[in-house]
Short mmCIF file of N, CA and C in Angstrom, two decimals:
data_model
loop_
_atom_site.label_atom_id
_atom_site.label_comp_id
_atom_site.label_asym_id
_atom_site.label_seq_id
_atom_site.Cartn_x
_atom_site.Cartn_y
_atom_site.Cartn_z
N UNK A 22 -93.45 -33.32 32.41
CA UNK A 22 -93.39 -34.67 32.95
C UNK A 22 -94.67 -35.43 32.64
N UNK A 23 -95.70 -34.72 32.19
CA UNK A 23 -96.93 -35.40 31.82
C UNK A 23 -98.03 -35.34 32.85
N UNK A 24 -97.84 -34.61 33.95
CA UNK A 24 -98.88 -34.51 34.98
C UNK A 24 -99.99 -33.59 34.48
N UNK A 25 -101.20 -33.80 34.96
CA UNK A 25 -102.35 -32.96 34.59
C UNK A 25 -102.71 -32.12 35.81
N UNK A 26 -102.23 -30.88 35.82
CA UNK A 26 -102.43 -29.98 36.96
C UNK A 26 -103.06 -28.69 36.45
N UNK A 27 -104.11 -28.25 37.10
CA UNK A 27 -104.76 -26.98 36.74
C UNK A 27 -104.93 -26.14 37.99
N UNK A 28 -105.07 -24.84 37.79
CA UNK A 28 -105.35 -23.93 38.91
C UNK A 28 -104.14 -23.22 39.47
N UNK A 29 -102.98 -23.34 38.83
CA UNK A 29 -101.79 -22.65 39.34
C UNK A 29 -102.07 -21.16 39.43
N UNK A 30 -101.71 -20.55 40.57
CA UNK A 30 -101.94 -19.12 40.78
C UNK A 30 -103.32 -18.80 41.34
N UNK A 31 -104.12 -19.82 41.60
CA UNK A 31 -105.46 -19.61 42.19
C UNK A 31 -105.50 -20.24 43.58
N UNK A 32 -106.66 -20.18 44.22
CA UNK A 32 -106.83 -20.77 45.55
C UNK A 32 -106.98 -22.30 45.52
N UNK A 33 -107.29 -22.85 44.34
CA UNK A 33 -107.52 -24.29 44.23
C UNK A 33 -106.66 -24.88 43.12
N UNK A 34 -105.90 -25.90 43.47
CA UNK A 34 -105.09 -26.62 42.48
C UNK A 34 -105.68 -28.02 42.36
N UNK A 35 -105.91 -28.45 41.12
CA UNK A 35 -106.47 -29.78 40.86
C UNK A 35 -105.43 -30.63 40.15
N UNK A 36 -105.26 -31.84 40.64
CA UNK A 36 -104.30 -32.78 40.05
C UNK A 36 -105.07 -34.03 39.64
N UNK A 37 -104.96 -34.37 38.37
CA UNK A 37 -105.61 -35.57 37.85
C UNK A 37 -104.53 -36.62 37.64
N UNK A 38 -104.74 -37.78 38.21
CA UNK A 38 -103.75 -38.85 38.10
C UNK A 38 -103.50 -39.29 36.67
N UNK A 39 -102.27 -39.68 36.39
CA UNK A 39 -101.90 -40.22 35.08
C UNK A 39 -101.21 -41.56 35.29
N UNK A 40 -101.14 -42.34 34.24
CA UNK A 40 -100.56 -43.68 34.38
C UNK A 40 -99.05 -43.66 34.58
N UNK A 41 -98.38 -42.64 34.02
CA UNK A 41 -96.91 -42.58 34.15
C UNK A 41 -96.43 -41.14 33.97
N UNK A 42 -95.29 -40.84 34.55
CA UNK A 42 -94.64 -39.55 34.38
C UNK A 42 -93.32 -39.78 33.67
N UNK A 43 -92.87 -38.78 32.91
CA UNK A 43 -91.57 -38.89 32.25
C UNK A 43 -90.59 -37.92 32.91
N UNK A 44 -89.33 -38.11 32.67
CA UNK A 44 -88.29 -37.29 33.27
C UNK A 44 -88.25 -35.87 32.74
N UNK A 45 -87.54 -35.02 33.46
CA UNK A 45 -87.38 -33.63 33.03
C UNK A 45 -86.14 -33.05 33.71
N UNK A 46 -85.77 -31.85 33.31
CA UNK A 46 -84.68 -31.12 33.96
C UNK A 46 -85.30 -29.94 34.69
N UNK A 47 -84.90 -29.74 35.94
CA UNK A 47 -85.48 -28.67 36.74
C UNK A 47 -84.40 -28.07 37.65
N UNK A 48 -84.38 -26.77 37.75
CA UNK A 48 -83.44 -26.10 38.65
C UNK A 48 -84.21 -25.60 39.87
N UNK A 49 -83.77 -26.04 41.04
CA UNK A 49 -84.42 -25.64 42.29
C UNK A 49 -84.05 -24.19 42.59
N UNK A 50 -85.02 -23.40 43.07
CA UNK A 50 -84.74 -22.00 43.39
C UNK A 50 -83.80 -21.92 44.60
N UNK A 51 -83.02 -20.84 44.68
CA UNK A 51 -82.11 -20.67 45.82
C UNK A 51 -82.88 -20.55 47.14
N UNK A 52 -82.25 -20.91 48.22
CA UNK A 52 -82.86 -20.86 49.55
C UNK A 52 -82.80 -19.44 50.09
N UNK A 53 -83.91 -18.73 50.07
CA UNK A 53 -83.95 -17.34 50.53
C UNK A 53 -83.75 -17.23 52.04
N UNK A 54 -84.05 -18.28 52.77
CA UNK A 54 -83.93 -18.22 54.23
C UNK A 54 -82.47 -18.25 54.66
N UNK A 55 -81.69 -19.13 54.07
CA UNK A 55 -80.27 -19.18 54.38
C UNK A 55 -79.59 -17.91 53.89
N UNK A 56 -79.99 -17.45 52.70
CA UNK A 56 -79.42 -16.21 52.16
C UNK A 56 -79.68 -15.05 53.10
N UNK A 57 -80.91 -14.93 53.62
CA UNK A 57 -81.25 -13.85 54.54
C UNK A 57 -80.44 -13.92 55.82
N UNK A 58 -80.24 -15.14 56.34
CA UNK A 58 -79.45 -15.29 57.57
C UNK A 58 -78.00 -14.87 57.35
N UNK A 59 -77.43 -15.21 56.21
CA UNK A 59 -76.06 -14.77 55.90
C UNK A 59 -75.98 -13.26 55.81
N UNK A 60 -76.98 -12.62 55.19
CA UNK A 60 -76.98 -11.16 55.08
C UNK A 60 -77.03 -10.52 56.46
N UNK A 61 -77.76 -11.11 57.39
CA UNK A 61 -77.86 -10.57 58.75
C UNK A 61 -76.51 -10.66 59.48
N UNK A 62 -75.70 -11.65 59.12
CA UNK A 62 -74.39 -11.80 59.76
C UNK A 62 -73.50 -10.58 59.55
N UNK A 63 -73.70 -9.87 58.45
CA UNK A 63 -72.89 -8.67 58.19
C UNK A 63 -73.10 -7.63 59.29
N UNK A 64 -74.33 -7.50 59.77
CA UNK A 64 -74.61 -6.51 60.81
C UNK A 64 -73.95 -6.84 62.13
N UNK A 65 -73.83 -8.12 62.44
CA UNK A 65 -73.23 -8.53 63.71
C UNK A 65 -71.70 -8.46 63.65
N UNK A 66 -71.12 -8.86 62.52
CA UNK A 66 -69.66 -8.91 62.42
C UNK A 66 -69.04 -7.55 62.17
N UNK A 67 -69.85 -6.61 61.69
CA UNK A 67 -69.30 -5.31 61.33
C UNK A 67 -68.59 -5.36 60.00
N UNK A 68 -68.89 -6.37 59.19
CA UNK A 68 -68.21 -6.55 57.92
C UNK A 68 -69.16 -6.54 56.74
N UNK A 69 -68.82 -7.31 55.72
CA UNK A 69 -69.62 -7.42 54.51
C UNK A 69 -69.85 -8.89 54.19
N UNK A 70 -71.01 -9.17 53.63
CA UNK A 70 -71.37 -10.53 53.24
C UNK A 70 -71.97 -10.46 51.84
N UNK A 71 -71.49 -11.30 50.94
CA UNK A 71 -72.05 -11.41 49.60
C UNK A 71 -72.65 -12.80 49.43
N UNK A 72 -73.91 -12.83 49.04
CA UNK A 72 -74.60 -14.09 48.75
C UNK A 72 -74.80 -14.14 47.25
N UNK A 73 -74.28 -15.18 46.62
CA UNK A 73 -74.37 -15.32 45.17
C UNK A 73 -75.39 -16.37 44.78
N UNK A 74 -75.80 -16.32 43.51
CA UNK A 74 -76.79 -17.25 42.96
C UNK A 74 -78.06 -17.25 43.79
N UNK A 75 -78.60 -16.06 44.00
CA UNK A 75 -79.82 -15.86 44.76
C UNK A 75 -80.76 -15.00 43.92
N UNK A 76 -82.05 -15.04 44.23
CA UNK A 76 -83.03 -14.22 43.52
C UNK A 76 -83.43 -13.08 44.46
N UNK A 77 -82.90 -11.87 44.26
CA UNK A 77 -83.19 -10.75 45.17
C UNK A 77 -84.67 -10.48 45.38
N UNK A 78 -85.49 -10.70 44.36
CA UNK A 78 -86.93 -10.46 44.50
C UNK A 78 -87.57 -11.34 45.58
N UNK A 79 -86.99 -12.50 45.85
CA UNK A 79 -87.52 -13.40 46.88
C UNK A 79 -87.21 -12.91 48.29
N UNK A 80 -86.33 -11.93 48.41
CA UNK A 80 -85.89 -11.43 49.71
C UNK A 80 -86.32 -9.99 49.96
N UNK A 81 -87.33 -9.50 49.26
CA UNK A 81 -87.74 -8.09 49.36
C UNK A 81 -88.02 -7.67 50.80
N UNK A 82 -88.81 -8.43 51.53
CA UNK A 82 -89.15 -8.02 52.90
C UNK A 82 -87.94 -8.05 53.82
N UNK A 83 -87.07 -9.04 53.65
CA UNK A 83 -85.85 -9.13 54.45
C UNK A 83 -84.93 -7.96 54.14
N UNK A 84 -84.73 -7.67 52.86
CA UNK A 84 -83.85 -6.57 52.45
C UNK A 84 -84.37 -5.24 52.98
N UNK A 85 -85.68 -5.03 52.88
CA UNK A 85 -86.27 -3.78 53.38
C UNK A 85 -86.03 -3.62 54.88
N UNK A 86 -86.17 -4.71 55.64
CA UNK A 86 -85.97 -4.65 57.09
C UNK A 86 -84.50 -4.42 57.42
N UNK A 87 -83.59 -5.06 56.71
CA UNK A 87 -82.16 -4.85 56.96
C UNK A 87 -81.76 -3.41 56.67
N UNK A 88 -82.30 -2.83 55.62
CA UNK A 88 -82.01 -1.42 55.33
C UNK A 88 -82.55 -0.53 56.44
N UNK A 89 -83.73 -0.84 56.93
CA UNK A 89 -84.33 -0.06 58.02
C UNK A 89 -83.47 -0.13 59.28
N UNK A 90 -82.88 -1.29 59.54
CA UNK A 90 -82.04 -1.49 60.71
C UNK A 90 -80.72 -0.73 60.59
N UNK A 91 -80.27 -0.48 59.34
CA UNK A 91 -79.03 0.26 59.14
C UNK A 91 -77.96 -0.49 58.38
N UNK A 92 -78.32 -1.57 57.72
CA UNK A 92 -77.37 -2.33 56.92
C UNK A 92 -77.51 -1.87 55.47
N UNK A 93 -76.39 -1.54 54.84
CA UNK A 93 -76.42 -1.15 53.43
C UNK A 93 -76.49 -2.40 52.56
N UNK A 94 -77.36 -2.36 51.56
CA UNK A 94 -77.57 -3.52 50.69
C UNK A 94 -77.31 -3.12 49.24
N UNK A 95 -76.52 -3.95 48.55
CA UNK A 95 -76.30 -3.80 47.11
C UNK A 95 -76.91 -5.02 46.43
N UNK A 96 -77.79 -4.78 45.47
CA UNK A 96 -78.43 -5.87 44.74
C UNK A 96 -77.92 -5.92 43.31
N UNK A 97 -77.62 -7.11 42.84
CA UNK A 97 -77.31 -7.36 41.44
C UNK A 97 -78.32 -8.39 40.94
N UNK A 98 -78.19 -8.80 39.71
CA UNK A 98 -79.17 -9.71 39.14
C UNK A 98 -79.28 -11.02 39.91
N UNK A 99 -78.13 -11.59 40.33
CA UNK A 99 -78.15 -12.87 41.04
C UNK A 99 -77.30 -12.86 42.30
N UNK A 100 -77.08 -11.68 42.87
CA UNK A 100 -76.31 -11.63 44.13
C UNK A 100 -76.77 -10.43 44.95
N UNK A 101 -76.52 -10.53 46.24
CA UNK A 101 -76.83 -9.45 47.17
C UNK A 101 -75.62 -9.32 48.10
N UNK A 102 -75.19 -8.08 48.35
CA UNK A 102 -74.12 -7.83 49.30
C UNK A 102 -74.64 -6.93 50.41
N UNK A 103 -74.39 -7.33 51.63
CA UNK A 103 -74.76 -6.54 52.80
C UNK A 103 -73.50 -5.98 53.43
N UNK A 104 -73.50 -4.67 53.73
CA UNK A 104 -72.37 -4.00 54.37
C UNK A 104 -72.83 -3.43 55.70
N UNK A 105 -72.08 -3.68 56.74
CA UNK A 105 -72.39 -3.09 58.04
C UNK A 105 -72.02 -1.61 58.01
N UNK A 106 -72.88 -0.79 58.60
CA UNK A 106 -72.57 0.64 58.74
C UNK A 106 -72.01 0.91 60.13
N UNK A 107 -72.02 -0.11 60.98
CA UNK A 107 -71.53 0.06 62.35
C UNK A 107 -72.59 0.60 63.30
N UNK A 108 -73.74 0.99 62.77
CA UNK A 108 -74.82 1.53 63.59
C UNK A 108 -76.11 0.77 63.29
N UNK A 109 -76.54 -0.05 64.22
CA UNK A 109 -77.78 -0.80 64.04
C UNK A 109 -78.90 -0.14 64.84
N UNK A 110 -80.06 0.00 64.20
CA UNK A 110 -81.21 0.63 64.84
C UNK A 110 -82.25 -0.43 65.23
N UNK A 111 -82.95 -0.17 66.32
CA UNK A 111 -84.03 -1.06 66.74
C UNK A 111 -85.16 -0.99 65.71
N UNK A 112 -86.00 -2.02 65.71
CA UNK A 112 -87.11 -2.05 64.75
C UNK A 112 -88.26 -2.87 65.31
N UNK A 113 -89.34 -2.87 64.57
CA UNK A 113 -90.50 -3.72 64.84
C UNK A 113 -90.72 -4.56 63.60
N UNK A 114 -91.05 -5.82 63.79
CA UNK A 114 -91.33 -6.69 62.64
C UNK A 114 -92.35 -7.74 63.04
N UNK A 115 -93.20 -8.10 62.10
CA UNK A 115 -94.15 -9.21 62.28
C UNK A 115 -93.90 -10.21 61.18
N UNK A 116 -93.85 -11.47 61.56
CA UNK A 116 -93.69 -12.49 60.53
C UNK A 116 -95.00 -12.62 59.76
N UNK A 117 -94.89 -13.07 58.52
CA UNK A 117 -96.07 -13.23 57.66
C UNK A 117 -95.75 -14.26 56.58
N UNK A 118 -96.80 -14.70 55.91
CA UNK A 118 -96.61 -15.60 54.78
C UNK A 118 -95.88 -14.84 53.67
N UNK A 119 -95.21 -15.59 52.77
CA UNK A 119 -94.53 -14.97 51.63
C UNK A 119 -95.55 -14.13 50.85
N UNK A 120 -95.20 -12.91 50.49
CA UNK A 120 -93.89 -12.28 50.45
C UNK A 120 -93.53 -11.48 51.71
N UNK A 121 -94.24 -11.68 52.81
CA UNK A 121 -93.94 -10.99 54.05
C UNK A 121 -92.65 -11.50 54.68
N UNK A 122 -92.34 -10.99 55.87
CA UNK A 122 -91.11 -11.38 56.56
C UNK A 122 -91.24 -12.82 57.05
N UNK A 123 -90.34 -13.68 56.59
CA UNK A 123 -90.42 -15.13 56.85
C UNK A 123 -90.22 -15.48 58.32
N UNK A 124 -91.05 -16.38 58.83
CA UNK A 124 -90.91 -16.84 60.22
C UNK A 124 -89.54 -17.48 60.45
N UNK A 125 -88.99 -18.13 59.44
CA UNK A 125 -87.68 -18.78 59.59
C UNK A 125 -86.55 -17.77 59.76
N UNK A 126 -86.78 -16.52 59.39
CA UNK A 126 -85.76 -15.48 59.57
C UNK A 126 -85.90 -14.75 60.90
N UNK A 127 -86.95 -15.06 61.65
CA UNK A 127 -87.17 -14.40 62.93
C UNK A 127 -86.03 -14.69 63.92
N UNK A 128 -85.54 -15.92 63.96
CA UNK A 128 -84.49 -16.27 64.92
C UNK A 128 -83.16 -15.57 64.62
N UNK A 129 -82.64 -15.61 63.38
CA UNK A 129 -81.42 -14.85 63.14
C UNK A 129 -81.61 -13.35 63.30
N UNK A 130 -82.81 -12.84 62.98
CA UNK A 130 -83.07 -11.41 63.17
C UNK A 130 -83.03 -11.06 64.66
N UNK A 131 -83.56 -11.95 65.50
CA UNK A 131 -83.51 -11.73 66.95
C UNK A 131 -82.06 -11.60 67.41
N UNK A 132 -81.20 -12.51 66.93
CA UNK A 132 -79.77 -12.45 67.29
C UNK A 132 -79.16 -11.14 66.82
N UNK A 133 -79.49 -10.70 65.62
CA UNK A 133 -78.97 -9.44 65.08
C UNK A 133 -79.44 -8.26 65.92
N UNK A 134 -80.71 -8.26 66.30
CA UNK A 134 -81.27 -7.10 67.02
C UNK A 134 -80.75 -6.97 68.45
N UNK A 135 -80.12 -8.01 68.99
CA UNK A 135 -79.50 -7.85 70.31
C UNK A 135 -78.34 -6.87 70.24
N UNK A 136 -77.85 -6.60 69.03
CA UNK A 136 -76.73 -5.68 68.85
C UNK A 136 -77.19 -4.26 68.51
N UNK A 137 -78.49 -4.07 68.34
CA UNK A 137 -79.03 -2.75 67.98
C UNK A 137 -79.36 -1.94 69.22
N UNK A 138 -79.21 -0.62 69.10
CA UNK A 138 -79.59 0.25 70.20
C UNK A 138 -81.11 0.37 70.27
N UNK A 139 -81.65 0.56 71.46
CA UNK A 139 -83.09 0.73 71.60
C UNK A 139 -83.83 -0.58 71.81
N UNK A 140 -85.15 -0.50 71.76
CA UNK A 140 -86.02 -1.64 72.00
C UNK A 140 -86.61 -2.14 70.69
N UNK A 141 -86.38 -3.39 70.38
CA UNK A 141 -86.95 -4.00 69.18
C UNK A 141 -88.09 -4.92 69.58
N UNK A 142 -89.09 -4.99 68.74
CA UNK A 142 -90.24 -5.87 69.00
C UNK A 142 -90.47 -6.74 67.78
N UNK A 143 -90.58 -8.06 68.02
CA UNK A 143 -90.83 -9.01 66.94
C UNK A 143 -92.15 -9.72 67.23
N UNK A 144 -93.04 -9.70 66.26
CA UNK A 144 -94.32 -10.41 66.38
C UNK A 144 -94.27 -11.68 65.54
N UNK A 145 -94.61 -12.79 66.14
CA UNK A 145 -94.59 -14.08 65.44
C UNK A 145 -96.03 -14.52 65.19
N UNK A 146 -96.46 -14.47 63.93
CA UNK A 146 -97.83 -14.80 63.59
C UNK A 146 -97.98 -16.17 62.93
N UNK A 147 -96.89 -16.78 62.54
CA UNK A 147 -96.96 -18.02 61.77
C UNK A 147 -96.74 -19.26 62.64
N UNK A 148 -95.67 -19.26 63.43
CA UNK A 148 -95.27 -20.44 64.19
C UNK A 148 -94.79 -20.00 65.57
N UNK A 149 -95.72 -19.87 66.54
CA UNK A 149 -95.35 -19.35 67.86
C UNK A 149 -94.20 -20.08 68.55
N UNK A 150 -94.03 -21.38 68.31
CA UNK A 150 -92.94 -22.12 68.95
C UNK A 150 -91.57 -21.65 68.47
N UNK A 151 -91.54 -20.83 67.43
CA UNK A 151 -90.29 -20.30 66.91
C UNK A 151 -89.58 -19.44 67.97
N UNK A 152 -90.31 -18.96 68.97
CA UNK A 152 -89.72 -18.15 70.03
C UNK A 152 -89.00 -18.99 71.09
N UNK A 153 -89.11 -20.30 71.03
CA UNK A 153 -88.50 -21.14 72.06
C UNK A 153 -87.01 -20.89 72.24
N UNK A 154 -86.34 -20.49 71.18
CA UNK A 154 -84.90 -20.23 71.28
C UNK A 154 -84.61 -19.06 72.21
N UNK A 155 -85.53 -18.13 72.33
CA UNK A 155 -85.30 -16.92 73.12
C UNK A 155 -85.21 -17.22 74.61
N UNK A 156 -85.99 -18.16 75.10
CA UNK A 156 -86.00 -18.46 76.53
C UNK A 156 -84.63 -18.91 77.02
N UNK A 157 -83.92 -19.68 76.20
CA UNK A 157 -82.64 -20.20 76.65
C UNK A 157 -81.46 -19.40 76.19
N UNK A 158 -81.62 -18.54 75.18
CA UNK A 158 -80.46 -17.86 74.62
C UNK A 158 -80.16 -16.53 75.29
N UNK A 159 -81.14 -15.79 75.72
CA UNK A 159 -80.88 -14.46 76.25
C UNK A 159 -81.25 -14.36 77.72
N UNK A 160 -80.40 -13.73 78.48
CA UNK A 160 -80.59 -13.63 79.92
C UNK A 160 -81.78 -12.75 80.28
N UNK A 161 -81.94 -11.64 79.63
CA UNK A 161 -83.05 -10.73 79.92
C UNK A 161 -83.87 -10.54 78.66
N UNK A 162 -84.96 -11.26 78.57
CA UNK A 162 -85.80 -11.16 77.38
C UNK A 162 -87.24 -11.33 77.80
N UNK A 163 -88.11 -10.57 77.24
CA UNK A 163 -89.53 -10.67 77.57
C UNK A 163 -90.26 -11.29 76.40
N UNK A 164 -90.99 -12.36 76.65
CA UNK A 164 -91.81 -12.98 75.62
C UNK A 164 -93.25 -12.90 76.09
N UNK A 165 -94.07 -12.21 75.33
CA UNK A 165 -95.48 -12.04 75.67
C UNK A 165 -96.27 -13.11 74.94
N UNK A 166 -96.97 -13.95 75.70
CA UNK A 166 -97.66 -15.07 75.08
C UNK A 166 -99.17 -14.87 74.99
N UNK A 167 -99.69 -13.75 75.48
CA UNK A 167 -101.14 -13.53 75.37
C UNK A 167 -101.38 -12.05 75.16
N UNK A 168 -102.20 -11.60 74.28
CA UNK A 168 -102.91 -12.44 73.32
C UNK A 168 -102.01 -12.80 72.15
N UNK A 169 -102.40 -13.84 71.42
CA UNK A 169 -101.70 -14.23 70.20
C UNK A 169 -101.93 -13.11 69.20
N UNK A 170 -101.00 -12.66 68.39
CA UNK A 170 -99.69 -13.28 68.16
C UNK A 170 -98.70 -13.03 69.28
N UNK A 171 -97.71 -13.87 69.34
CA UNK A 171 -96.65 -13.71 70.34
C UNK A 171 -95.76 -12.53 69.99
N UNK A 172 -95.24 -11.88 71.02
CA UNK A 172 -94.33 -10.76 70.83
C UNK A 172 -93.09 -11.00 71.64
N UNK A 173 -91.98 -10.56 71.14
CA UNK A 173 -90.73 -10.70 71.87
C UNK A 173 -90.08 -9.33 71.95
N UNK A 174 -89.61 -8.99 73.13
CA UNK A 174 -88.92 -7.72 73.32
C UNK A 174 -87.49 -8.01 73.68
N UNK A 175 -86.56 -7.48 72.94
CA UNK A 175 -85.15 -7.80 73.12
C UNK A 175 -84.52 -6.78 74.06
N UNK A 176 -83.94 -7.29 75.16
CA UNK A 176 -83.41 -6.40 76.19
C UNK A 176 -81.94 -6.56 76.48
N UNK A 177 -81.30 -7.64 76.01
CA UNK A 177 -79.90 -7.82 76.39
C UNK A 177 -79.10 -8.60 75.37
N UNK A 178 -77.82 -8.78 75.66
CA UNK A 178 -76.92 -9.50 74.78
C UNK A 178 -77.08 -11.00 74.93
N UNK A 179 -76.73 -11.77 73.88
CA UNK A 179 -76.88 -13.22 73.94
C UNK A 179 -75.88 -13.89 74.86
N UNK A 180 -76.26 -15.06 75.34
CA UNK A 180 -75.34 -15.89 76.12
C UNK A 180 -75.20 -17.24 75.42
N UNK A 181 -74.19 -17.97 75.73
CA UNK A 181 -73.94 -19.25 75.07
C UNK A 181 -75.00 -20.27 75.47
N UNK A 182 -75.50 -21.04 74.50
CA UNK A 182 -76.48 -22.09 74.78
C UNK A 182 -76.29 -23.24 73.80
N UNK A 183 -77.03 -24.28 74.07
CA UNK A 183 -77.09 -25.42 73.17
C UNK A 183 -78.57 -25.62 72.88
N UNK A 184 -78.95 -25.73 71.62
CA UNK A 184 -80.36 -25.88 71.29
C UNK A 184 -80.57 -27.07 70.39
N UNK A 185 -81.59 -27.89 70.67
CA UNK A 185 -81.86 -29.05 69.84
C UNK A 185 -82.65 -28.69 68.59
N UNK A 186 -83.13 -27.46 68.48
CA UNK A 186 -83.97 -27.08 67.36
C UNK A 186 -83.12 -26.78 66.14
N UNK A 187 -83.31 -27.56 65.07
CA UNK A 187 -82.47 -27.44 63.88
C UNK A 187 -82.51 -26.03 63.29
N UNK A 188 -83.67 -25.38 63.29
CA UNK A 188 -83.79 -24.07 62.66
C UNK A 188 -83.03 -22.98 63.39
N UNK A 189 -82.55 -23.23 64.59
CA UNK A 189 -81.83 -22.19 65.32
C UNK A 189 -80.37 -22.10 64.92
N UNK A 190 -79.91 -22.98 64.05
CA UNK A 190 -78.51 -22.96 63.63
C UNK A 190 -78.00 -21.60 63.19
N UNK A 191 -78.68 -20.95 62.23
CA UNK A 191 -78.20 -19.62 61.81
C UNK A 191 -78.18 -18.60 62.94
N UNK A 192 -79.19 -18.62 63.81
CA UNK A 192 -79.20 -17.63 64.89
C UNK A 192 -78.11 -17.93 65.91
N UNK A 193 -77.79 -19.22 66.13
CA UNK A 193 -76.69 -19.55 67.04
C UNK A 193 -75.37 -19.06 66.46
N UNK A 194 -75.19 -19.21 65.15
CA UNK A 194 -73.97 -18.74 64.51
C UNK A 194 -73.85 -17.23 64.62
N UNK A 195 -74.94 -16.52 64.36
CA UNK A 195 -74.92 -15.07 64.45
C UNK A 195 -74.65 -14.63 65.89
N UNK A 196 -75.25 -15.33 66.85
CA UNK A 196 -74.98 -15.03 68.26
C UNK A 196 -73.50 -15.23 68.58
N UNK A 197 -72.92 -16.30 68.04
CA UNK A 197 -71.49 -16.57 68.28
C UNK A 197 -70.63 -15.45 67.69
N UNK A 198 -70.99 -14.94 66.52
CA UNK A 198 -70.26 -13.81 65.94
C UNK A 198 -70.29 -12.62 66.88
N UNK A 199 -71.45 -12.35 67.48
CA UNK A 199 -71.55 -11.19 68.37
C UNK A 199 -70.72 -11.40 69.63
N UNK A 200 -70.67 -12.64 70.11
CA UNK A 200 -69.85 -12.92 71.29
C UNK A 200 -68.37 -12.76 70.98
N UNK A 201 -67.94 -13.16 69.79
CA UNK A 201 -66.55 -12.98 69.37
C UNK A 201 -66.20 -11.50 69.37
N UNK A 202 -67.11 -10.71 68.88
CA UNK A 202 -66.86 -9.27 68.76
C UNK A 202 -66.71 -8.64 70.14
N UNK A 203 -67.49 -9.10 71.11
CA UNK A 203 -67.45 -8.53 72.46
C UNK A 203 -66.29 -9.07 73.29
N UNK A 204 -66.11 -10.41 73.27
CA UNK A 204 -65.13 -11.05 74.11
C UNK A 204 -64.40 -12.14 73.33
N UNK A 205 -63.31 -11.81 72.64
CA UNK A 205 -62.60 -12.83 71.87
C UNK A 205 -62.13 -13.97 72.78
N UNK A 206 -62.22 -15.18 72.28
CA UNK A 206 -61.78 -16.35 73.03
C UNK A 206 -60.77 -17.13 72.22
N UNK A 207 -60.06 -18.02 72.88
CA UNK A 207 -59.05 -18.82 72.21
C UNK A 207 -59.69 -19.59 71.05
N UNK A 208 -59.07 -19.50 69.90
CA UNK A 208 -59.58 -20.21 68.73
C UNK A 208 -60.60 -19.41 67.93
N UNK A 209 -61.05 -18.28 68.47
CA UNK A 209 -62.02 -17.45 67.77
C UNK A 209 -61.37 -16.10 67.52
N UNK A 210 -61.63 -15.52 66.39
CA UNK A 210 -61.03 -14.24 66.04
C UNK A 210 -62.05 -13.13 66.16
N UNK A 211 -61.65 -11.96 66.67
CA UNK A 211 -62.58 -10.85 66.75
C UNK A 211 -63.15 -10.52 65.40
N UNK A 212 -64.43 -10.15 65.39
CA UNK A 212 -65.08 -9.81 64.13
C UNK A 212 -64.42 -8.58 63.53
N UNK A 213 -64.24 -8.60 62.25
CA UNK A 213 -63.66 -7.46 61.54
C UNK A 213 -64.31 -7.37 60.19
N UNK A 214 -63.64 -6.72 59.25
CA UNK A 214 -64.23 -6.58 57.94
C UNK A 214 -64.15 -7.88 57.13
N UNK A 215 -64.97 -8.86 57.53
CA UNK A 215 -64.98 -10.16 56.85
C UNK A 215 -65.79 -10.09 55.57
N UNK A 216 -65.49 -10.96 54.64
CA UNK A 216 -66.24 -11.04 53.39
C UNK A 216 -66.56 -12.51 53.16
N UNK A 217 -67.81 -12.87 53.31
CA UNK A 217 -68.22 -14.28 53.12
C UNK A 217 -68.84 -14.46 51.75
N UNK A 218 -68.54 -15.55 51.10
CA UNK A 218 -69.18 -15.86 49.81
C UNK A 218 -69.79 -17.24 49.91
#
């Protein structure tokens, strides 16, 4: 495009202004956060989820944690499939900057871990307000606010809520899947071997 940028891959990036930029063609990378949330849905529904047109290398920390929890993962060049094993294990996770476990995946992971046996602990090191969803979503949940980083201990199943926080959308959906599985309601179907693309 004609921009003068130096320092890519270092701690300092320098941009020198130019009089004009020209057009170009660019492909935006796939959204690893939405992909990770979809993969987590497989654990709650007891089914399988395939995410296509994704870069598996961008989801290394998420994939490693899902395998640790008990979800089987198949990776291809541009797709990932998650299969529920029916047995979810508790875990510990701390959010971190990329390539660590993304803070944006903490909320759907919290919803997933309500279905796991044992005590799970999530540490939020990037954006402490990300735990706000927990106060209203779960009846019995402990959130430790001192010392920083914040920690959340998951103790019970989710309850229905309404949240104004846009980022909680995937975790609300995953919570709804778990509620369908436990108590089917009119208009909702019990979770089974679903396959989402």
